[in-house]
CSV table of N, CA, C and O in Angstrom, one decimal:
chain,number,residue,atom,x,y,z
E,12,MET,N,206.3,68.9,91.2
E,12,MET,CA,206.3,70.5,90.3
E,12,MET,C,206.0,70.7,89.3
E,12,MET,O,205.7,72.3,89.5
E,13,ASN,N,205.6,70.2,88.4
E,13,ASN,CA,204.4,70.4,86.7
E,13,ASN,C,203.6,71.6,88.1
E,13,ASN,O,202.6,72.5,87.0
E,14,LYS,N,202.6,71.0,89.2
E,14,LYS,CA,201.2,71.7,89.4
E,14,LYS,C,201.1,72.7,90.0
E,14,LYS,O,200.2,73.4,89.6
E,15,ARG,N,202.6,72.9,90.6
E,15,ARG,CA,202.6,74.5,90.9
E,15,ARG,C,203.3,75.5,90.2
E,15,ARG,O,202.2,76.3,90.0
E,16,ARG,N,203.9,74.9,89.4
E,16,ARG,CA,203.9,75.6,88.0
E,16,ARG,C,202.4,76.4,87.6
E,16,ARG,O,202.4,77.5,87.6
E,17,ASN,N,201.7,75.7,87.2
E,17,ASN,CA,200.5,75.7,86.9
E,17,ASN,C,199.7,76.2,87.1
E,17,ASN,O,199.6,77.6,86.9
E,18,ASN,N,200.0,76.2,88.7
E,18,ASN,CA,198.9,77.1,89.7
E,18,ASN,C,200.0,78.5,89.8
E,18,ASN,O,198.5,79.5,89.6
E,19,THR,N,201.0,78.7,89.5
E,19,THR,CA,201.5,79.9,89.2
E,19,THR,C,201.1,80.9,87.6
E,19,THR,O,200.9,82.1,87.7
E,20,ARG,N,201.1,79.9,86.5
E,20,ARG,CA,200.5,81.0,85.5
E,20,ARG,C,199.0,80.7,86.1
E,20,ARG,O,198.3,82.2,84.8
E,21,MET,N,198.4,79.9,86.3
E,21,MET,CA,196.8,79.9,86.0
E,21,MET,C,196.6,81.8,87.0
E,21,MET,O,195.7,82.9,86.2
E,22,ILE,N,197.2,82.0,88.5
E,22,ILE,CA,197.7,83.5,89.4
E,22,ILE,C,197.4,84.4,88.3
E,22,ILE,O,197.1,84.6,88.8
E,23,THR,N,199.5,84.2,87.7
E,23,THR,CA,199.9,85.3,87.1
E,23,THR,C,197.9,86.4,86.0
E,23,THR,O,198.2,87.2,85.5
E,24,MET,N,197.6,85.0,84.9
E,24,MET,CA,196.4,85.7,84.2
E,24,MET,C,195.8,86.1,84.8
E,24,MET,O,194.8,86.7,84.6
E,25,VAL,N,194.6,85.5,86.2
E,25,VAL,CA,193.6,85.8,86.6
E,25,VAL,C,194.0,87.0,87.7
E,25,VAL,O,193.9,88.3,86.8
E,26,ILE,N,195.7,87.7,87.6
E,26,ILE,CA,195.9,89.4,88.1
E,26,ILE,C,196.0,89.9,86.6
E,26,ILE,O,195.7,91.4,86.8
E,27,ASP,N,196.6,89.7,85.3
E,27,ASP,CA,196.5,90.0,84.6
E,27,ASP,C,194.9,90.6,83.9
E,27,ASP,O,195.0,91.9,83.3
E,28,PHE,N,194.2,89.5,84.0
E,28,PHE,CA,192.9,90.0,83.8
E,28,PHE,C,191.9,90.9,84.1
E,28,PHE,O,191.5,92.2,84.1
E,29,LEU,N,192.5,91.1,86.0
E,29,LEU,CA,191.6,91.8,86.7
E,29,LEU,C,192.9,93.3,86.3
E,29,LEU,O,192.2,93.9,86.3
E,30,HIS,N,194.0,92.9,86.1
E,30,HIS,CA,194.5,94.0,86.1
E,30,HIS,C,194.4,95.5,84.5
E,30,HIS,O,193.0,96.5,85.4
E,31,ILE,N,193.8,94.6,83.7
E,31,ILE,CA,193.1,95.5,82.5
E,31,ILE,C,191.4,95.7,82.9
E,31,ILE,O,191.1,96.4,82.7
E,32,GLY,N,190.6,95.0,83.7
E,32,GLY,CA,189.4,95.0,84.0
E,32,GLY,C,189.6,96.2,85.1
E,32,GLY,O,188.6,97.5,85.0
E,33,ILE,N,190.9,96.5,86.2
E,33,ILE,CA,190.2,97.5,86.5
E,33,ILE,C,191.0,98.9,86.2
E,33,ILE,O,190.5,100.4,85.8
E,34,CYS,N,192.4,99.0,84.6
E,34,CYS,CA,192.2,100.0,84.9
E,34,CYS,C,191.5,100.5,83.4
E,34,CYS,O,191.5,101.7,82.9
E,35,ILE,N,190.6,99.9,82.8
E,35,ILE,CA,189.6,100.3,82.1
E,35,ILE,C,188.6,101.5,82.6
E,35,ILE,O,187.7,101.6,82.3
E,36,ALA,N,188.1,100.5,83.9
E,36,ALA,CA,187.8,100.6,85.0
E,36,ALA,C,187.9,102.3,85.1
E,36,ALA,O,187.4,103.3,85.1
E,37,ILE,N,188.7,102.0,85.6
E,37,ILE,CA,189.9,104.0,86.3
E,37,ILE,C,189.9,104.7,84.6
E,37,ILE,O,189.8,105.9,85.5
E,38,ILE,N,190.2,104.7,84.1
E,38,ILE,CA,190.0,105.1,82.7
E,38,ILE,C,188.9,105.9,82.5
E,38,ILE,O,187.9,106.9,82.2
E,39,ILE,N,187.3,104.6,82.2
E,39,ILE,CA,186.6,105.5,82.3
E,39,ILE,C,185.9,106.7,83.5
E,39,ILE,O,185.3,107.5,83.1
E,40,LEU,N,186.1,106.1,84.9
E,40,LEU,CA,185.9,107.0,85.7
E,40,LEU,C,186.5,108.3,86.0
E,40,LEU,O,186.3,109.0,85.1
E,41,ALA,N,188.1,108.2,84.9
E,41,ALA,CA,188.3,109.7,85.1
E,41,ALA,C,187.8,110.5,84.1
E,41,ALA,O,188.1,111.3,84.0
E,42,VAL,N,187.9,109.3,82.8
E,42,VAL,CA,187.4,110.6,81.3
E,42,VAL,C,185.5,111.0,82.8
E,42,VAL,O,185.2,112.3,82.4
E,43,LEU,N,185.0,110.7,83.2
E,43,LEU,CA,184.0,110.7,83.5
E,43,LEU,C,184.4,112.2,84.5
E,43,LEU,O,183.0,113.8,84.2
E,44,VAL,N,185.7,111.9,85.5
E,44,VAL,CA,185.5,112.6,85.5
E,44,VAL,C,185.9,114.9,85.7
E,44,VAL,O,185.5,115.3,85.7
E,45,PHE,N,186.8,113.8,84.6
E,45,PHE,CA,187.3,114.8,83.9
E,45,PHE,C,185.9,115.8,82.8
E,45,PHE,O,186.2,117.4,83.3
E,46,LEU,N,185.1,115.1,82.8
E,46,LEU,CA,184.4,116.1,81.8
E,46,LEU,C,183.6,116.9,82.9
E,46,LEU,O,183.1,117.9,82.9
E,47,LYS,N,182.2,116.0,83.7
E,47,LYS,CA,181.8,116.6,84.7
E,47,LYS,C,182.2,116.8,86.5
E,47,LYS,O,181.7,115.7,86.6
E,48,PRO,N,183.5,117.7,86.9
E,48,PRO,CA,183.5,117.2,88.1
E,48,PRO,C,182.7,117.0,89.4
E,48,PRO,O,182.7,116.6,90.4
E,49,VAL,N,181.7,118.6,89.1
E,49,VAL,CA,181.2,118.9,90.0
E,49,VAL,C,180.3,117.4,90.2
E,49,VAL,O,179.4,117.4,91.7
E,50,GLN,N,179.3,117.2,89.4
E,50,GLN,CA,178.3,116.0,89.5
E,50,GLN,C,179.1,114.8,89.2
E,50,GLN,O,178.1,113.7,89.6
E,51,HIS,N,180.5,114.1,88.9
E,51,HIS,CA,180.6,113.0,89.2
E,51,HIS,C,181.9,113.4,89.9
E,51,HIS,O,182.7,112.2,90.5
E,52,ALA,N,181.5,114.1,91.7
E,52,ALA,CA,182.6,113.9,93.2
E,52,ALA,C,182.6,112.1,93.3
E,52,ALA,O,183.8,112.2,93.6
E,53,TYR,N,180.9,111.5,93.6
E,53,TYR,CA,181.6,110.2,93.6
E,53,TYR,C,182.2,109.5,93.6
E,53,TYR,O,182.5,108.4,93.8
E,54,CYS,N,182.7,109.7,92.3
E,54,CYS,CA,184.0,109.0,91.5
E,54,CYS,C,185.2,108.3,91.6
E,54,CYS,O,186.2,108.5,91.6
E,55,PHE,N,185.8,109.7,92.7
E,55,PHE,CA,186.8,109.3,93.3
E,55,PHE,C,186.9,109.0,94.3
E,55,PHE,O,188.0,108.5,94.1
E,56,PRO,N,186.0,108.6,94.8
E,56,PRO,CA,186.7,107.7,96.3
E,56,PRO,C,187.1,106.0,95.3
E,56,PRO,O,187.5,105.7,95.6
E,57,ILE,N,186.2,105.8,94.3
E,57,ILE,CA,186.1,104.7,93.7
E,57,ILE,C,187.5,105.2,92.6
E,57,ILE,O,187.6,103.3,92.8
E,58,VAL,N,187.4,106.0,92.3
E,58,VAL,CA,189.1,105.6,91.9
E,58,VAL,C,190.3,105.3,92.5
E,58,VAL,O,190.7,104.4,92.1
E,59,PHE,N,190.7,105.7,93.5
E,59,PHE,CA,191.1,105.2,94.9
E,59,PHE,C,191.1,103.9,95.2
E,59,PHE,O,192.5,103.2,95.8
E,60,LEU,N,189.7,104.0,95.4
E,60,LEU,CA,190.0,102.0,95.9
E,60,LEU,C,190.3,100.9,94.5
E,60,LEU,O,190.8,101.1,94.8
E,61,LEU,N,189.7,101.2,94.0
E,61,LEU,CA,190.3,100.9,92.7
E,61,LEU,C,191.5,100.8,92.2
E,61,LEU,O,192.5,99.8,91.9
E,62,ALA,N,193.1,101.5,92.7
E,62,ALA,CA,193.5,101.9,92.2
E,62,ALA,C,194.6,101.2,93.1
E,62,ALA,O,195.6,100.9,93.4
E,63,SER,N,193.7,101.4,94.6
E,63,SER,CA,194.1,100.8,95.2
E,63,SER,C,194.1,98.0,95.8
E,63,SER,O,195.3,98.2,96.2
E,64,VAL,N,193.2,98.7,95.2
E,64,VAL,CA,193.0,97.0,94.5
E,64,VAL,C,194.2,96.6,93.8
E,64,VAL,O,194.6,95.4,93.7
E,65,LEU,N,194.6,97.5,92.7
E,65,LEU,CA,195.2,97.4,91.0
E,65,LEU,C,197.0,97.5,92.4
E,65,LEU,O,197.1,96.4,91.9
E,66,ASN,N,197.1,98.2,93.5
E,66,ASN,CA,198.7,97.8,93.9
E,66,ASN,C,198.7,96.4,94.4
E,66,ASN,O,199.2,95.8,94.9
E,67,PHE,N,197.3,96.0,95.8
E,67,PHE,CA,198.0,95.1,96.0
E,67,PHE,C,197.8,93.3,95.3
E,67,PHE,O,198.5,92.9,95.5
E,68,SER,N,196.9,93.9,94.2
E,68,SER,CA,196.7,92.4,93.8
E,68,SER,C,197.9,91.7,93.6
E,68,SER,O,198.9,91.1,92.9
E,69,SER,N,198.9,94.0,93.0
E,69,SER,CA,200.1,93.8,92.6
E,69,SER,C,200.9,93.0,92.5
E,69,SER,O,202.2,92.6,92.8
E,70,ALA,N,201.2,93.7,94.2
E,70,ALA,CA,201.8,93.0,95.4
E,70,ALA,C,201.6,91.6,95.2
E,70,ALA,O,203.1,90.5,95.5
E,71,TYR,N,200.4,91.0,95.4
E,71,TYR,CA,200.8,89.7,95.6
E,71,TYR,C,200.7,88.7,94.7
E,71,TYR,O,201.4,87.5,94.4
E,72,GLY,N,201.1,89.6,93.1
E,72,GLY,CA,201.7,88.6,92.0
E,72,GLY,C,203.1,88.6,92.7
E,72,GLY,O,204.0,87.7,92.2
E,73,ARG,N,203.3,89.8,92.6
E,73,ARG,CA,205.0,89.8,92.8
E,73,ARG,C,205.3,88.4,93.9
E,73,ARG,O,206.4,88.0,93.5
E,74,VAL,N,204.6,88.1,95.1
E,74,VAL,CA,205.6,87.5,96.6
E,74,VAL,C,204.5,86.3,95.4
E,74,VAL,O,205.8,85.4,95.8
E,75,ASN,N,203.9,85.9,95.2
E,75,ASN,CA,203.7,84.7,94.3
E,75,ASN,C,204.8,83.6,93.6
E,75,ASN,O,204.9,83.2,93.5
E,76,ARG,N,205.1,85.0,93.4
E,76,ARG,CA,206.3,85.3,92.2
E,76,ARG,C,207.9,84.4,92.9
E,76,ARG,O,208.6,83.6,91.7
E,77,ILE,N,208.1,85.2,94.1
E,77,ILE,CA,209.4,84.8,94.6
E,77,ILE,C,209.0,84.5,95.5
E,77,ILE,O,209.5,84.0,97.3
E,78,VAL,N,208.1,83.6,95.5
E,78,VAL,CA,207.7,82.9,97.6
E,78,VAL,C,209.4,81.1,97.1
E,78,VAL,O,209.2,81.2,98.5
E,79,GLY,N,209.9,81.4,97.0
E,79,GLY,CA,210.6,79.8,96.4
E,79,GLY,C,212.7,80.5,97.1
E,79,GLY,O,213.5,80.4,97.4
E,80,ILE,N,212.0,82.2,97.4
E,80,ILE,CA,213.2,82.6,97.1
E,80,ILE,C,213.2,83.4,98.6
E,80,ILE,O,214.8,83.2,99.4
E,81,ARG,N,212.3,83.6,99.3
E,81,ARG,CA,212.3,83.8,101.1
E,81,ARG,C,211.9,85.1,101.6
E,81,ARG,O,212.3,85.4,102.6
E,82,ARG,N,213.3,86.5,100.3
E,82,ARG,CA,213.2,87.4,101.0
E,82,ARG,C,212.8,88.1,100.0
E,82,ARG,O,211.8,88.0,98.6
E,83,TRP,N,211.9,89.0,100.5
E,83,TRP,CA,210.4,90.4,99.5
E,83,TRP,C,211.2,91.2,98.9
E,83,TRP,O,212.3,91.4,99.7
E,84,SER,N,211.3,91.2,97.8
E,84,SER,CA,212.0,92.5,97.0
E,84,SER,C,211.4,93.7,97.3
E,84,SER,O,210.7,93.3,98.1
E,85,PRO,N,212.3,95.1,97.7
E,85,PRO,CA,211.8,96.5,97.8
E,85,PRO,C,210.9,96.5,97.1
E,85,PRO,O,209.5,97.1,97.1
E,86,GLY,N,210.4,96.0,95.8
E,86,GLY,CA,209.6,96.2,94.9
E,86,GLY,C,207.9,95.8,96.0
E,86,GLY,O,207.1,96.8,95.5
E,87,VAL,N,207.8,94.9,96.2
E,87,VAL,CA,207.0,93.9,97.3
E,87,VAL,C,206.5,95.3,98.3
E,87,VAL,O,205.5,96.1,98.0
E,88,PHE,N,207.5,95.3,98.8
E,88,PHE,CA,207.3,96.6,99.7
E,88,PHE,C,206.9,97.7,99.3
E,88,PHE,O,205.5,98.8,99.4
E,89,THR,N,207.1,98.8,98.3
E,89,THR,CA,206.3,99.8,98.0
E,89,THR,C,205.3,99.8,97.4
E,89,THR,O,205.0,101.0,97.4
E,90,THR,N,204.8,99.0,96.3
E,90,THR,CA,203.4,98.6,95.9
E,90,THR,C,202.8,98.0,97.1
E,90,THR,O,201.9,99.4,96.6
E,91,LEU,N,203.4,97.5,98.5
E,91,LEU,CA,201.5,97.3,99.3
E,91,LEU,C,202.4,98.6,99.6
E,91,LEU,O,200.9,98.9,100.3
E,92,ALA,N,203.5,99.7,100.2
E,92,ALA,CA,203.3,100.9,100.6
E,92,ALA,C,201.6,101.9,99.5
E,92,ALA,O,201.7,102.7,100.3
E,93,LEU,N,202.1,101.6,98.0
E,93,LEU,CA,200.9,102.5,96.9
E,93,LEU,C,200.1,101.6,97.6
E,93,LEU,O,199.0,103.2,97.7
E,94,GLY,N,199.5,100.9,97.9
E,94,GLY,CA,198.3,100.1,98.4
E,94,GLY,C,197.8,101.0,99.2
E,94,GLY,O,196.3,101.2,99.4
E,95,VAL,N,198.2,100.8,100.1
E,95,VAL,CA,197.6,101.8,101.6
E,95,VAL,C,197.6,102.8,101.8
E,95,VAL,O,196.6,103.7,101.7
E,96,PHE,N,198.5,103.8,100.9
E,96,PHE,CA,198.4,104.9,100.1
E,96,PHE,C,197.4,105.1,99.5
E,96,PHE,O,195.9,106.2,99.9
E,97,PHE,N,197.1,105.0,98.8
E,97,PHE,CA,195.5,104.8,98.3
E,97,PHE,C,194.6,104.4,98.9
E,97,PHE,O,193.7,105.4,98.7
E,98,LEU,N,194.4,104.0,99.2
E,98,LEU,CA,193.3,103.4,99.9
E,98,LEU,C,193.2,104.4,101.7
E,98,LEU,O,191.6,104.2,102.0
E,99,ILE,N,193.9,105.4,102.1
E,99,ILE,CA,194.0,106.3,102.7
E,99,ILE,C,193.2,107.0,102.7
E,99,ILE,O,192.1,107.5,103.0
E,100,ILE,N,193.7,107.3,100.8
E,100,ILE,CA,193.1,108.0,100.2
E,100,ILE,C,191.4,108.1,99.4
E,100,ILE,O,191.2,109.1,99.4
E,101,ALA,N,190.9,106.8,99.4
E,101,ALA,CA,189.7,106.2,99.4
E,101,ALA,C,188.9,107.0,100.1
E,101,ALA,O,187.8,107.7,100.4
E,102,ILE,N,189.6,106.1,101.6
E,102,ILE,CA,188.6,107.0,102.8
E,102,ILE,C,188.4,108.8,103.4
E,102,ILE,O,187.7,108.3,103.2
E,103,VAL,N,189.3,109.2,103.0
E,103,VAL,CA,189.8,110.5,102.9
E,103,VAL,C,188.8,111.6,101.9
E,103,VAL,O,187.6,112.3,102.6
E,104,SER,N,188.7,110.7,100.6
E,104,SER,CA,187.8,111.4,99.9
E,104,SER,C,186.2,110.3,99.5
E,104,SER,O,185.8,111.7,100.1
E,105,ALA,N,186.4,109.5,100.3
E,105,ALA,CA,184.6,109.4,100.8
E,105,ALA,C,184.3,110.7,101.5
E,105,ALA,O,182.6,110.2,101.9
E,106,PHE,N,185.3,110.6,102.9
E,106,PHE,CA,183.9,111.0,104.2
E,106,PHE,C,184.3,112.3,103.4
E,106,PHE,O,183.0,113.0,104.2
E,107,THR,N,184.6,112.8,102.5
E,107,THR,CA,184.6,114.7,101.7
E,107,THR,C,183.8,115.1,100.8
E,107,THR,O,182.6,116.2,101.4
E,108,VAL,N,183.3,113.7,100.5
E,108,VAL,CA,182.5,113.9,99.2
E,108,VAL,C,181.0,113.5,99.9
E,108,VAL,O,180.7,113.9,99.3
E,109,PHE,N,181.5,112.7,100.7
E,109,PHE,CA,179.7,111.5,100.7
E,109,PHE,C,179.2,112.0,103.1
E,109,PHE,O,178.0,112.0,103.3
E,110,ARG,N,179.5,113.3,102.7
E,110,ARG,CA,179.8,113.7,104.5
E,110,ARG,C,178.3,115.0,104.0
E,110,ARG,O,178.3,115.7,103.0
């Protein structure tokens, strides 16, 4: 049981560092897009893709915490739906920017 708890803590720590790195990258890209939107239009798909990865990793962290419950909370489904939504927007914006 102790090994499972340590594994869960390690996964939570990795997800936290991933969230910090992705949030910093999103902020930097958003500032670039805000300053010169026409020259940095390629950043839009990247921002949406990073937001999708952020939501999917958050959903994974939630599922990892509630493994023993056998029921997923509505928050997991909401987070997964947002991840899919941002992934679709990233694909559409990539087609729009790079065509």
